[in-house]
mmCIF file of C-alpha atoms and ligand atoms in Angstrom:
data_model
loop_
_atom_site.group_PDB
_atom_site.id
_atom_site.type_symbol
_atom_site.label_atom_id
_atom_site.label_comp_id
_atom_site.label_asym_id
_atom_site.label_seq_id
_atom_site.Cartn_x
_atom_site.Cartn_y
_atom_site.Cartn_z
ATOM 1 C CA MET Q 1 0.000 0.000 0.000
ATOM 2 C CA ASN Q 2 1.304 3.464 -0.927
ATOM 3 C CA VAL Q 3 0.262 6.206 1.468
ATOM 4 C CA VAL Q 4 0.754 9.964 1.164
ATOM 5 C CA LEU Q 5 0.921 12.133 4.288
ATOM 6 C CA LEU Q 6 -0.006 15.765 3.698
ATOM 7 C CA GLY Q 7 0.124 18.676 6.107
ATOM 8 C CA SER Q 8 1.745 22.024 6.880
ATOM 9 C CA PRO Q 9 5.294 22.083 8.183
ATOM 10 C CA GLY Q 10 4.950 21.196 11.866
ATOM 11 C CA ALA Q 11 1.807 19.106 11.409
ATOM 12 C CA GLY Q 12 3.657 16.044 12.681
ATOM 13 C CA LYS Q 13 4.044 14.203 9.364
ATOM 14 C CA GLY Q 14 7.585 13.070 10.088
ATOM 15 C CA THR Q 15 6.774 11.761 13.551
ATOM 16 C CA GLN Q 16 3.690 9.908 12.364
ATOM 17 C CA ALA Q 17 5.477 8.498 9.311
ATOM 18 C CA GLU Q 18 8.239 7.159 11.563
ATOM 19 C CA MET Q 19 5.648 5.534 13.838
ATOM 20 C CA LEU Q 20 3.944 3.928 10.833
ATOM 21 C CA ALA Q 21 7.285 2.690 9.569
ATOM 22 C CA HIS Q 22 8.154 1.114 12.926
ATOM 23 C CA ARG Q 23 4.769 -0.309 13.784
ATOM 24 C CA SER Q 24 3.383 -1.302 10.417
ATOM 25 C CA GLY Q 25 6.456 -1.936 8.267
ATOM 26 C CA PHE Q 26 6.084 0.926 5.815
ATOM 27 C CA THR Q 27 9.166 2.277 4.091
ATOM 28 C CA HIS Q 28 9.411 5.953 5.022
ATOM 29 C CA VAL Q 29 10.336 8.205 2.100
ATOM 30 C CA ALA Q 30 10.803 11.833 3.214
ATOM 31 C CA THR Q 31 12.076 14.259 0.578
ATOM 32 C CA GLY Q 32 13.149 16.738 3.298
ATOM 33 C CA ASP Q 33 15.321 14.035 4.913
ATOM 34 C CA ILE Q 34 16.869 13.125 1.551
ATOM 35 C CA PHE Q 35 17.673 16.784 0.873
ATOM 36 C CA ARG Q 36 19.179 17.208 4.359
ATOM 37 C CA ARG Q 37 21.349 14.116 3.837
ATOM 38 C CA ASN Q 38 22.602 15.568 0.564
ATOM 39 C CA VAL Q 39 23.328 18.924 2.211
ATOM 40 C CA ARG Q 40 25.275 17.166 4.973
ATOM 41 C CA ASP Q 41 27.228 15.080 2.452
ATOM 42 C CA GLY Q 42 28.008 18.158 0.342
ATOM 43 C CA THR Q 43 26.647 16.685 -2.917
ATOM 44 C CA GLU Q 44 25.772 18.867 -5.916
ATOM 45 C CA LEU Q 45 22.099 18.204 -5.219
ATOM 46 C CA GLY Q 46 22.615 19.259 -1.596
ATOM 47 C CA LYS Q 47 24.336 22.507 -2.617
ATOM 48 C CA LEU Q 48 21.505 23.345 -4.985
ATOM 49 C CA ALA Q 49 18.750 22.420 -2.524
ATOM 50 C CA GLN Q 50 20.298 24.291 0.389
ATOM 51 C CA THR Q 51 19.782 27.736 -1.110
ATOM 52 C CA TYR Q 52 16.036 27.067 -1.291
ATOM 53 C CA MET Q 53 15.812 25.261 2.041
ATOM 54 C CA ASP Q 54 17.616 28.036 3.926
ATOM 55 C CA ARG Q 55 15.019 30.538 2.705
ATOM 56 C CA GLY Q 56 12.107 28.228 3.466
ATOM 57 C CA ASP Q 57 11.237 27.903 -0.240
ATOM 58 C CA LEU Q 58 10.422 24.738 -2.118
ATOM 59 C CA VAL Q 59 13.186 23.176 -4.177
ATOM 60 C CA PRO Q 60 12.170 23.320 -7.888
ATOM 61 C CA ASP Q 61 9.793 20.545 -8.950
ATOM 62 C CA GLU Q 62 12.057 19.194 -11.663
ATOM 63 C CA VAL Q 63 14.903 18.582 -9.208
ATOM 64 C CA THR Q 64 12.657 17.180 -6.485
ATOM 65 C CA ILE Q 65 10.725 14.865 -8.790
ATOM 66 C CA ARG Q 66 13.921 13.450 -10.303
ATOM 67 C CA MET Q 67 15.292 12.766 -6.833
ATOM 68 C CA LEU Q 68 12.043 11.147 -5.673
ATOM 69 C CA ILE Q 69 11.932 8.838 -8.692
ATOM 70 C CA GLN Q 70 15.534 7.808 -8.080
ATOM 71 C CA SER Q 71 14.835 7.037 -4.446
ATOM 72 C CA LEU Q 72 11.737 5.034 -5.423
ATOM 73 C CA GLU Q 73 13.852 2.893 -7.698
ATOM 74 C CA SER Q 74 15.895 1.769 -4.734
ATOM 75 C CA GLU Q 75 12.840 1.069 -2.547
ATOM 76 C CA ASP Q 76 10.779 -2.016 -2.793
ATOM 77 C CA GLY Q 77 9.840 -2.703 0.774
ATOM 78 C CA PRO Q 78 7.185 -5.398 1.049
ATOM 79 C CA GLY Q 79 4.935 -3.295 3.278
ATOM 80 C CA GLY Q 80 4.507 -0.323 0.960
ATOM 81 C CA VAL Q 81 5.774 3.225 1.088
ATOM 82 C CA ILE Q 82 4.713 6.190 3.161
ATOM 83 C CA PHE Q 83 5.458 9.484 1.400
ATOM 84 C CA ASP Q 84 6.205 12.308 3.823
ATOM 85 C CA GLY Q 85 6.737 15.786 2.387
ATOM 86 C CA PHE Q 86 6.052 14.711 -1.179
ATOM 87 C CA PRO Q 87 3.989 15.712 -3.087
ATOM 88 C CA ARG Q 88 3.887 19.402 -2.149
ATOM 89 C CA ASN Q 89 1.810 20.518 -5.157
ATOM 90 C CA LEU Q 90 -0.313 19.219 -8.029
ATOM 91 C CA VAL Q 91 2.608 18.887 -10.451
ATOM 92 C CA GLN Q 92 4.392 16.636 -7.957
ATOM 93 C CA ALA Q 93 1.189 14.700 -7.225
ATOM 94 C CA ARG Q 94 0.775 13.917 -10.926
ATOM 95 C CA ALA Q 95 4.440 12.961 -11.230
ATOM 96 C CA LEU Q 96 4.004 10.552 -8.316
ATOM 97 C CA ASP Q 97 0.928 9.010 -9.976
ATOM 98 C CA GLU Q 98 2.979 8.457 -13.141
ATOM 99 C CA ALA Q 99 6.025 7.080 -11.353
ATOM 100 C CA LEU Q 100 3.890 4.602 -9.426
ATOM 101 C CA ALA Q 101 1.864 3.652 -12.515
ATOM 102 C CA ALA Q 102 5.132 2.726 -14.234
ATOM 103 C CA ARG Q 103 5.603 0.149 -11.456
ATOM 104 C CA GLY Q 104 1.993 -1.048 -11.745
ATOM 105 C CA GLU Q 105 1.135 0.718 -8.486
ATOM 106 C CA HIS Q 106 -0.837 3.723 -7.303
ATOM 107 C CA VAL Q 107 -1.465 5.893 -4.251
ATOM 108 C CA GLU Q 108 -4.048 4.041 -2.178
ATOM 109 C CA GLN Q 109 -4.651 6.436 0.689
ATOM 110 C CA VAL Q 110 -3.904 10.062 1.469
ATOM 111 C CA ILE Q 111 -3.982 11.537 4.947
ATOM 112 C CA LEU Q 112 -4.161 15.274 5.515
ATOM 113 C CA VAL Q 113 -2.970 16.113 9.026
ATOM 114 C CA GLU Q 114 -4.403 19.489 10.006
ATOM 115 C CA VAL Q 115 -2.936 21.897 12.568
ATOM 116 C CA SER Q 116 -3.363 25.645 13.052
ATOM 117 C CA ASP Q 117 -0.492 28.005 12.194
ATOM 118 C CA GLU Q 118 -0.075 28.889 15.892
ATOM 119 C CA GLU Q 119 0.351 25.231 16.799
ATOM 120 C CA ALA Q 120 2.783 24.666 13.908
ATOM 121 C CA VAL Q 121 4.950 27.605 15.023
ATOM 122 C CA ARG Q 122 4.864 26.404 18.620
ATOM 123 C CA ARG Q 123 6.059 22.949 17.566
ATOM 124 C CA LEU Q 124 8.708 23.979 15.052
ATOM 125 C CA SER Q 125 10.365 26.518 17.341
ATOM 126 C CA ALA Q 126 10.873 23.871 20.048
ATOM 127 C CA ARG Q 127 11.796 20.951 17.780
ATOM 128 C CA TRP Q 128 15.034 19.020 18.195
ATOM 129 C CA LEU Q 129 16.214 16.237 15.890
ATOM 130 C CA CYS Q 130 18.731 13.468 16.232
ATOM 131 C CA SER Q 131 21.729 13.977 13.974
ATOM 132 C CA ASN Q 132 22.045 10.225 13.535
ATOM 133 C CA CYS Q 133 18.674 8.449 13.509
ATOM 134 C CA GLY Q 134 16.361 11.402 12.801
ATOM 135 C CA ALA Q 135 14.220 10.933 15.937
ATOM 136 C CA ILE Q 136 12.152 14.043 16.680
ATOM 137 C CA TYR Q 137 11.722 15.685 20.107
ATOM 138 C CA HIS Q 138 9.855 18.689 21.452
ATOM 139 C CA GLN Q 139 11.495 20.697 24.203
ATOM 140 C CA VAL Q 140 8.315 20.708 26.294
ATOM 141 C CA ALA Q 141 5.854 18.114 24.972
ATOM 142 C CA SER Q 142 8.261 15.215 24.386
ATOM 143 C CA PRO Q 143 11.751 16.063 25.657
ATOM 144 C CA PRO Q 144 14.587 13.540 25.538
ATOM 145 C CA ARG Q 145 15.549 11.928 28.851
ATOM 146 C CA ARG Q 146 18.967 13.657 28.757
ATOM 147 C CA GLN Q 147 19.038 17.163 27.368
ATOM 148 C CA GLY Q 148 20.583 17.307 23.901
ATOM 149 C CA ILE Q 149 20.976 13.518 23.616
ATOM 150 C CA CYS Q 150 18.836 11.098 21.607
ATOM 151 C CA ASP Q 151 16.953 8.483 23.682
ATOM 152 C CA ASN Q 152 17.155 5.944 20.838
ATOM 153 C CA CYS Q 153 20.807 6.026 19.850
ATOM 154 C CA GLY Q 154 22.651 8.412 22.206
ATOM 155 C CA SER Q 155 23.691 10.811 19.427
ATOM 156 C CA GLU Q 156 23.598 14.587 19.646
ATOM 157 C CA LEU Q 157 20.389 16.506 18.971
ATOM 158 C CA TYR Q 158 20.271 19.632 16.817
ATOM 159 C CA GLN Q 159 17.761 22.275 15.728
ATOM 160 C CA ARG Q 160 17.045 22.669 12.015
ATOM 161 C CA ALA Q 161 18.254 25.983 10.573
ATOM 162 C CA ASP Q 162 14.918 26.366 8.782
ATOM 163 C CA ASP Q 163 13.022 26.111 12.089
ATOM 164 C CA ARG Q 164 14.105 29.715 12.880
ATOM 165 C CA PRO Q 165 10.983 31.906 13.368
ATOM 166 C CA GLU Q 166 11.482 34.046 10.240
ATOM 167 C CA VAL Q 167 11.976 30.987 7.997
ATOM 168 C CA VAL Q 168 9.088 29.159 9.659
ATOM 169 C CA ARG Q 169 6.777 31.995 8.587
ATOM 170 C CA THR Q 170 7.895 31.650 4.950
ATOM 171 C CA ARG Q 171 7.440 27.884 5.085
ATOM 172 C CA LEU Q 172 3.970 28.198 6.544
ATOM 173 C CA GLU Q 173 2.970 30.684 3.857
ATOM 174 C CA GLY Q 174 4.427 28.749 0.940
ATOM 175 C CA GLN Q 175 4.249 25.112 1.905
ATOM 176 C CA LYS Q 176 0.694 24.419 2.990
ATOM 177 C CA PRO Q 177 -0.889 21.710 0.886
ATOM 178 C CA PRO Q 178 -2.512 23.669 -1.979
ATOM 179 C CA ALA Q 179 -6.259 23.320 -2.620
ATOM 180 C CA ASP Q 180 -5.870 21.859 -6.138
ATOM 181 C CA MET Q 181 -3.659 19.039 -4.840
ATOM 182 C CA ILE Q 182 -6.098 18.282 -2.026
ATOM 183 C CA GLU Q 183 -8.920 18.194 -4.585
ATOM 184 C CA HIS Q 184 -6.886 15.832 -6.774
ATOM 185 C CA TYR Q 185 -6.967 13.280 -3.964
ATOM 186 C CA ARG Q 186 -10.406 14.120 -2.586
ATOM 187 C CA GLY Q 187 -11.923 13.721 -6.061
ATOM 188 C CA ALA Q 188 -10.316 10.289 -6.336
ATOM 189 C CA GLY Q 189 -11.953 9.287 -3.032
ATOM 190 C CA LYS Q 190 -8.577 8.787 -1.326
ATOM 191 C CA LEU Q 191 -8.453 11.663 1.147
ATOM 192 C CA HIS Q 192 -8.823 11.345 4.916
ATOM 193 C CA VAL Q 193 -8.563 14.413 7.129
ATOM 194 C CA VAL Q 194 -7.125 13.929 10.607
ATOM 195 C CA ASN Q 195 -6.992 16.484 13.421
ATOM 196 C CA GLY Q 196 -3.262 16.880 14.136
ATOM 197 C CA GLU Q 197 -3.813 18.802 17.375
ATOM 198 C CA GLN Q 198 -4.340 15.701 19.466
ATOM 199 C CA SER Q 199 -1.744 13.636 21.308
ATOM 200 C CA LEU Q 200 0.746 11.669 19.203
ATOM 201 C CA GLU Q 201 -1.052 8.454 20.090
ATOM 202 C CA GLN Q 202 -4.475 9.834 19.223
ATOM 203 C CA VAL Q 203 -3.246 11.068 15.835
ATOM 204 C CA HIS Q 204 -1.634 7.715 15.227
ATOM 205 C CA GLU Q 205 -4.814 5.908 16.151
ATOM 206 C CA ALA Q 206 -6.769 8.099 13.703
ATOM 207 C CA LEU Q 207 -4.214 7.309 10.996
ATOM 208 C CA ASP Q 208 -4.415 3.593 11.621
ATOM 209 C CA GLU Q 209 -8.182 3.780 11.484
ATOM 210 C CA ALA Q 210 -8.123 5.706 8.198
ATOM 211 C CA LEU Q 211 -5.706 3.173 6.732
ATOM 212 C CA GLY Q 212 -7.635 0.176 8.048
ATOM 213 C CA ILE Q 213 -4.687 -1.002 10.148
ATOM 214 C CA PRO Q 214 -5.558 -2.673 13.470
ATOM 215 C CA TYR Q 215 -4.322 -0.215 16.095
ATOM 216 C CA ALA Q 216 -1.238 -1.489 17.947
ATOM 217 C CA HIS Q 217 -0.802 0.020 21.436
HETATM 218 P P1 AMP S 1 10.612 19.114 5.288
HETATM 219 O O1 AMP S 1 11.613 18.305 6.044
HETATM 220 O O2 AMP S 1 9.550 18.277 4.642
HETATM 221 O O3 AMP S 1 10.043 20.257 6.114
HETATM 222 O O4 AMP S 1 11.411 19.793 4.080
HETATM 223 C C1 AMP S 1 12.507 20.662 4.313
HETATM 224 C C2 AMP S 1 12.758 21.493 3.069
HETATM 225 O O5 AMP S 1 13.127 20.632 1.984
HETATM 226 C C3 AMP S 1 11.564 22.284 2.570
HETATM 227 O O6 AMP S 1 11.434 23.542 3.220
HETATM 228 C C4 AMP S 1 11.912 22.441 1.091
HETATM 229 O O7 AMP S 1 12.889 23.445 0.909
HETATM 230 C C5 AMP S 1 12.561 21.098 0.769
HETATM 231 N N1 AMP S 1 11.572 20.113 0.311
HETATM 232 C C6 AMP S 1 11.194 18.967 0.943
HETATM 233 N N2 AMP S 1 10.280 18.282 0.241
HETATM 234 C C7 AMP S 1 10.066 19.031 -0.882
HETATM 235 C C8 AMP S 1 9.215 18.863 -2.016
HETATM 236 N N3 AMP S 1 8.395 17.807 -2.141
HETATM 237 N N4 AMP S 1 9.278 19.811 -2.985
HETATM 238 C C9 AMP S 1 10.104 20.875 -2.888
HETATM 239 N N5 AMP S 1 10.903 21.093 -1.841
HETATM 240 C C10 AMP S 1 10.898 20.175 -0.838
#
């Protein structure tokens, strides 16, 4: 099953996608993570993407779609793929449909995780990530046991440069799921809307229910 997770920056897509990957065996494909890896490794793609990421803008579709297709070619997990952060617009949504069709597959379910701008800002400004395994923490709501250290793997935590308040505002203005993309999925009868302002577990439960997965506590 191929699942798309949509939502504003800060909606909790990454956290929920990780939970789905761990609990239900999905392969987690996050374009933001792939870009960040390329930035860290100093690749040409990373250098190009960084200029956009630093400003809070989207990386051009052509570049992003090519990268996504490449990463799909190396994924064939038995449990399906969860797309987190892709597609961001209708052009990307259509490109994903085509790329999956070429493999005899399609997007089965789409989940839109909704949060208010105030909540998104509150979350992003207090977000810490693990430099090694990508685990996500919130300074107040879900802090690590030892400050600055990942509970899972003991590596150092860091704050994303694009979680700075001024960049967060640009991201929230420019990166909300656009109406035409939402309609693309709603019209196909694939869209589920989930309230993202509940606890992590409640959101996860709602996701499992939408996907028809028996909820695992
Ligand atoms: P994210 O981790 O999903 O918040 O993405 C971090 C940054 O990577 C975004 O602000 C964009 O600059 C870039 N990015 C991630 N996914 C996409 C995408 N599907 N299309 C264009 N840019 C993207």
